[in-house]
Amino acid sequence: MKDRAAVVGRRALETQDMAGLESAWTAIRAGLRRDLGARLFDQWLKPARLGDYCSESQTLDLFVATDFSANFVSGQFGDRLRMAWRSAGVGVREVRVRRAPDATGPRLLEVVHLEPAGTEPAESPIASNFQPRHGFAEFVVGETNRLAFSAAQAMAGEAQPRFTPLFIHGATGQGKTHLLHAIAAAFSAHSPSEPVLYMSAERFMVEFVSAMRANETMAFKARLRAARLLLIDDVQFIAGKGSTQEEFLHTINDLIDTGARIVVTADRAPQMLESIDARILSRLAGGLVADIRPADLDLRLAILESKRAVAGDPPVPDAVIDFLARSIRSNVRELEGAFNKLVAYGQLTGRSIDLDFAQGMLADAVRANARRVTVDEIQKACAAHFKIDPSEMRSKRRARAVARPRQVAMYLAKKMTPRSLPEIGRIFGGRDHSTVIHAVRTIEALRESNPDMDADVRALLRQLEG
């Protein structure tokens, strides 16, 4: 009797524990989505669900669909998950990510039907997995992404595009996935009954292998080939997977033959992809290949301006926008994340956002993005731009044709390097720090009053920032 009472008491305690864990998991998921970004969270952590919990060892299991996902989530996010659960104060010290015990059969692909904006969703068990905030209207266009944007619009239009597939390549965080969501939404707005399928190449691979093991390949193929718009993200992940590549090639060929639209993204151009069947590369390169280059300074400023316009309070001053655009250069996603961090912290604490606050909050991100521009590089760039000899940067000549480029170089040295004013003066031919101050103020004033000078400085900034 005593043992039975102990078991009943332990089960009641575990039920109480699980209720607390459910509540904590909801808060932890919200924090992870905010910190990691919607795309990364939705792909890897959103499907995770609470599993077993041992109160004695204070160990919690999180269940995901496949062994591959379990290994990836554990390796990439394990430490972050443990810290989040320990901070939640619900008695969890260790977190194990495991494949769910009921995930033995294949998880078949679902063809997703999007409902056009402003209409009631049709009665369907299939839910949209596209992000409404990733539309064409929210994509900020600049010189580095204009071709990809225009091609994406053509692919999503009512008229049949003149090319397929569309292959978009670029480094991570530059907007490839945003364009995939935008294409899907725009296409479904004018063709709501046409099946749309969006998936990562990793998901394609995992589900194809699961279907083969369960002898369900025909169902897999039928669902895949039903799409009238197929969007595959990060195709580089099928490299070296022979059977997956064979099925991928057959899928592309069949869809092209039936007039379907195909959009594929990768982190590099088709000819640079390694360990991928030459027939696939030929097909991918046979449509339109569009690259997205890293955002230049003008585009980074435009992106931040678009976010500031809808951010609300607290206001973000121009000095902070300029600081972010010049400091966070690695990719657009990180730039947007830095902006969101400042605004969120300001909203939660009621603190105003100023330059000192931004520099302190984002010190680690700025250090990670720092490209060490030297004064020597600046002098050479300015000399080449203004067509003077580099030695004139250190000469004593005061002719305007020489002095003005020298002042621009001093101005950029102050803006782009950690050198002190006396150090800059010494590098420019042993000049006094007051000469550098005069040069900085002169160029600042000229940028305000002279559009040509402002254009020259902007061009040099873009060149030096890479």
PDB file of N, CA and C in Angstrom, residues 414-448:
ATOM      1  N   LYS A 414      39.334  59.491 -39.884  1.00  0.00           N
ATOM      2  CA  LYS A 414      38.692  59.727 -38.586  1.00  0.00           C
ATOM      3  C   LYS A 414      37.423  58.885 -38.452  1.00  0.00           C
ATOM      4  N   LYS A 415      36.670  58.738 -39.540  1.00  0.00           N
ATOM      5  CA  LYS A 415      35.412  58.003 -39.495  1.00  0.00           C
ATOM      6  C   LYS A 415      35.610  56.492 -39.444  1.00  0.00           C
ATOM      7  N   MET A 416      36.640  55.984 -40.102  1.00  0.00           N
ATOM      8  CA  MET A 416      36.718  54.550 -40.357  1.00  0.00           C
ATOM      9  C   MET A 416      37.812  53.813 -39.606  1.00  0.00           C
ATOM     10  N   THR A 417      38.664  54.532 -38.907  1.00  0.00           N
ATOM     11  CA  THR A 417      39.749  53.866 -38.185  1.00  0.00           C
ATOM     12  C   THR A 417      39.732  54.297 -36.726  1.00  0.00           C
ATOM     13  N   PRO A 418      40.344  53.495 -35.854  1.00  0.00           N
ATOM     14  CA  PRO A 418      40.424  53.870 -34.434  1.00  0.00           C
ATOM     15  C   PRO A 418      41.571  54.831 -34.124  1.00  0.00           C
ATOM     16  N   ARG A 419      42.253  55.326 -35.139  1.00  0.00           N
ATOM     17  CA  ARG A 419      43.396  56.210 -34.928  1.00  0.00           C
ATOM     18  C   ARG A 419      42.968  57.522 -34.278  1.00  0.00           C
ATOM     19  N   SER A 420      43.794  58.036 -33.396  1.00  0.00           N
ATOM     20  CA  SER A 420      43.531  59.329 -32.760  1.00  0.00           C
ATOM     21  C   SER A 420      43.873  60.462 -33.723  1.00  0.00           C
ATOM     22  N   LEU A 421      43.401  61.658 -33.408  1.00  0.00           N
ATOM     23  CA  LEU A 421      43.682  62.806 -34.281  1.00  0.00           C
ATOM     24  C   LEU A 421      45.183  63.066 -34.425  1.00  0.00           C
ATOM     25  N   PRO A 422      45.969  63.047 -33.339  1.00  0.00           N
ATOM     26  CA  PRO A 422      47.426  63.242 -33.521  1.00  0.00           C
ATOM     27  C   PRO A 422      48.052  62.164 -34.393  1.00  0.00           C
ATOM     28  N   GLU A 423      47.612  60.903 -34.230  1.00  0.00           N
ATOM     29  CA  GLU A 423      48.162  59.822 -35.056  1.00  0.00           C
ATOM     30  C   GLU A 423      47.848  60.051 -36.525  1.00  0.00           C
ATOM     31  N   ILE A 424      46.610  60.444 -36.830  1.00  0.00           N
ATOM     32  CA  ILE A 424      46.244  60.710 -38.225  1.00  0.00           C
ATOM     33  C   ILE A 424      47.090  61.842 -38.784  1.00  0.00           C
ATOM     34  N   GLY A 425      47.273  62.893 -38.000  1.00  0.00           N
ATOM     35  CA  GLY A 425      48.089  64.015 -38.449  1.00  0.00           C
ATOM     36  C   GLY A 425      49.506  63.591 -38.783  1.00  0.00           C
ATOM     37  N   ARG A 426      50.101  62.749 -37.932  1.00  0.00           N
ATOM     38  CA  ARG A 426      51.474  62.299 -38.191  1.00  0.00           C
ATOM     39  C   ARG A 426      51.558  61.479 -39.470  1.00  0.00           C
ATOM     40  N   ILE A 427      50.545  60.624 -39.731  1.00  0.00           N
ATOM     41  CA  ILE A 427      50.560  59.792 -40.941  1.00  0.00           C
ATOM     42  C   ILE A 427      50.440  60.657 -42.196  1.00  0.00           C
ATOM     43  N   PHE A 428      49.753  61.795 -42.086  1.00  0.00           N
ATOM     44  CA  PHE A 428      49.593  62.703 -43.231  1.00  0.00           C
ATOM     45  C   PHE A 428      50.705  63.747 -43.248  1.00  0.00           C
ATOM     46  N   GLY A 429      51.929  63.282 -43.146  1.00  0.00           N
ATOM     47  CA  GLY A 429      53.081  64.169 -43.321  1.00  0.00           C
ATOM     48  C   GLY A 429      53.439  64.974 -42.087  1.00  0.00           C
ATOM     49  N   GLY A 430      53.121  64.465 -40.894  1.00  0.00           N
ATOM     50  CA  GLY A 430      53.526  65.150 -39.670  1.00  0.00           C
ATOM     51  C   GLY A 430      52.704  66.390 -39.365  1.00  0.00           C
ATOM     52  N   ARG A 431      51.430  66.398 -39.731  1.00  0.00           N
ATOM     53  CA  ARG A 431      50.576  67.559 -39.469  1.00  0.00           C
ATOM     54  C   ARG A 431      50.044  67.545 -38.045  1.00  0.00           C
ATOM     55  N   ASP A 432      49.614  68.718 -37.597  1.00  0.00           N
ATOM     56  CA  ASP A 432      49.070  68.865 -36.247  1.00  0.00           C
ATOM     57  C   ASP A 432      47.639  68.319 -36.195  1.00  0.00           C
ATOM     58  N   HIS A 433      47.185  67.922 -34.994  1.00  0.00           N
ATOM     59  CA  HIS A 433      45.836  67.378 -34.869  1.00  0.00           C
ATOM     60  C   HIS A 433      44.769  68.417 -35.227  1.00  0.00           C
ATOM     61  N   SER A 434      45.088  69.714 -35.048  1.00  0.00           N
ATOM     62  CA  SER A 434      44.118  70.753 -35.399  1.00  0.00           C
ATOM     63  C   SER A 434      43.863  70.786 -36.905  1.00  0.00           C
ATOM     64  N   THR A 435      44.855  70.404 -37.699  1.00  0.00           N
ATOM     65  CA  THR A 435      44.675  70.321 -39.147  1.00  0.00           C
ATOM     66  C   THR A 435      43.674  69.226 -39.501  1.00  0.00           C
ATOM     67  N   VAL A 436      43.743  68.127 -38.775  1.00  0.00           N
ATOM     68  CA  VAL A 436      42.796  67.028 -39.008  1.00  0.00           C
ATOM     69  C   VAL A 436      41.382  67.464 -38.620  1.00  0.00           C
ATOM     70  N   ILE A 437      41.239  68.157 -37.498  1.00  0.00           N
ATOM     71  CA  ILE A 437      39.923  68.646 -37.076  1.00  0.00           C
ATOM     72  C   ILE A 437      39.331  69.576 -38.132  1.00  0.00           C
ATOM     73  N   HIS A 438      40.168  70.481 -38.657  1.00  0.00           N
ATOM     74  CA  HIS A 438      39.713  71.411 -39.695  1.00  0.00           C
ATOM     75  C   HIS A 438      39.261  70.638 -40.935  1.00  0.00           C
ATOM     76  N   ALA A 439      40.026  69.600 -41.328  1.00  0.00           N
ATOM     77  CA  ALA A 439      39.679  68.809 -42.508  1.00  0.00           C
ATOM     78  C   ALA A 439      38.333  68.104 -42.310  1.00  0.00           C
ATOM     79  N   VAL A 440      38.123  67.530 -41.134  1.00  0.00           N
ATOM     80  CA  VAL A 440      36.873  66.804 -40.851  1.00  0.00           C
ATOM     81  C   VAL A 440      35.680  67.756 -40.921  1.00  0.00           C
ATOM     82  N   ARG A 441      35.815  68.928 -40.302  1.00  0.00           N
ATOM     83  CA  ARG A 441      34.711  69.890 -40.309  1.00  0.00           C
ATOM     84  C   ARG A 441      34.446  70.430 -41.710  1.00  0.00           C
ATOM     85  N   THR A 442      35.514  70.637 -42.471  1.00  0.00           N
ATOM     86  CA  THR A 442      35.352  71.136 -43.838  1.00  0.00           C
ATOM     87  C   THR A 442      34.585  70.144 -44.705  1.00  0.00           C
ATOM     88  N   ILE A 443      34.957  68.884 -44.642  1.00  0.00           N
ATOM     89  CA  ILE A 443      34.298  67.874 -45.473  1.00  0.00           C
ATOM     90  C   ILE A 443      32.860  67.648 -45.012  1.00  0.00           C
ATOM     91  N   GLU A 444      32.624  67.678 -43.711  1.00  0.00           N
ATOM     92  CA  GLU A 444      31.243  67.546 -43.219  1.00  0.00           C
ATOM     93  C   GLU A 444      30.357  68.658 -43.775  1.00  0.00           C
ATOM     94  N   ALA A 445      30.880  69.891 -43.771  1.00  0.00           N
ATOM     95  CA  ALA A 445      30.116  71.026 -44.291  1.00  0.00           C
ATOM     96  C   ALA A 445      29.903  70.903 -45.799  1.00  0.00           C
ATOM     97  N   LEU A 446      30.941  70.462 -46.515  1.00  0.00           N
ATOM     98  CA  LEU A 446      30.815  70.315 -47.964  1.00  0.00           C
ATOM     99  C   LEU A 446      29.819  69.221 -48.330  1.00  0.00           C
ATOM    100  N   ARG A 447      29.762  68.170 -47.547  1.00  0.00           N
ATOM    101  CA  ARG A 447      28.793  67.103 -47.829  1.00  0.00           C
ATOM    102  C   ARG A 447      27.355  67.618 -47.714  1.00  0.00           C
ATOM    103  N   GLU A 448      27.150  68.570 -46.825  1.00  0.00           N
ATOM    104  CA  GLU A 448      25.816  69.142 -46.649  1.00  0.00           C
ATOM    105  C   GLU A 448      25.439  70.070 -47.802  1.00  0.00           C
TER     106      GLU A 448
END
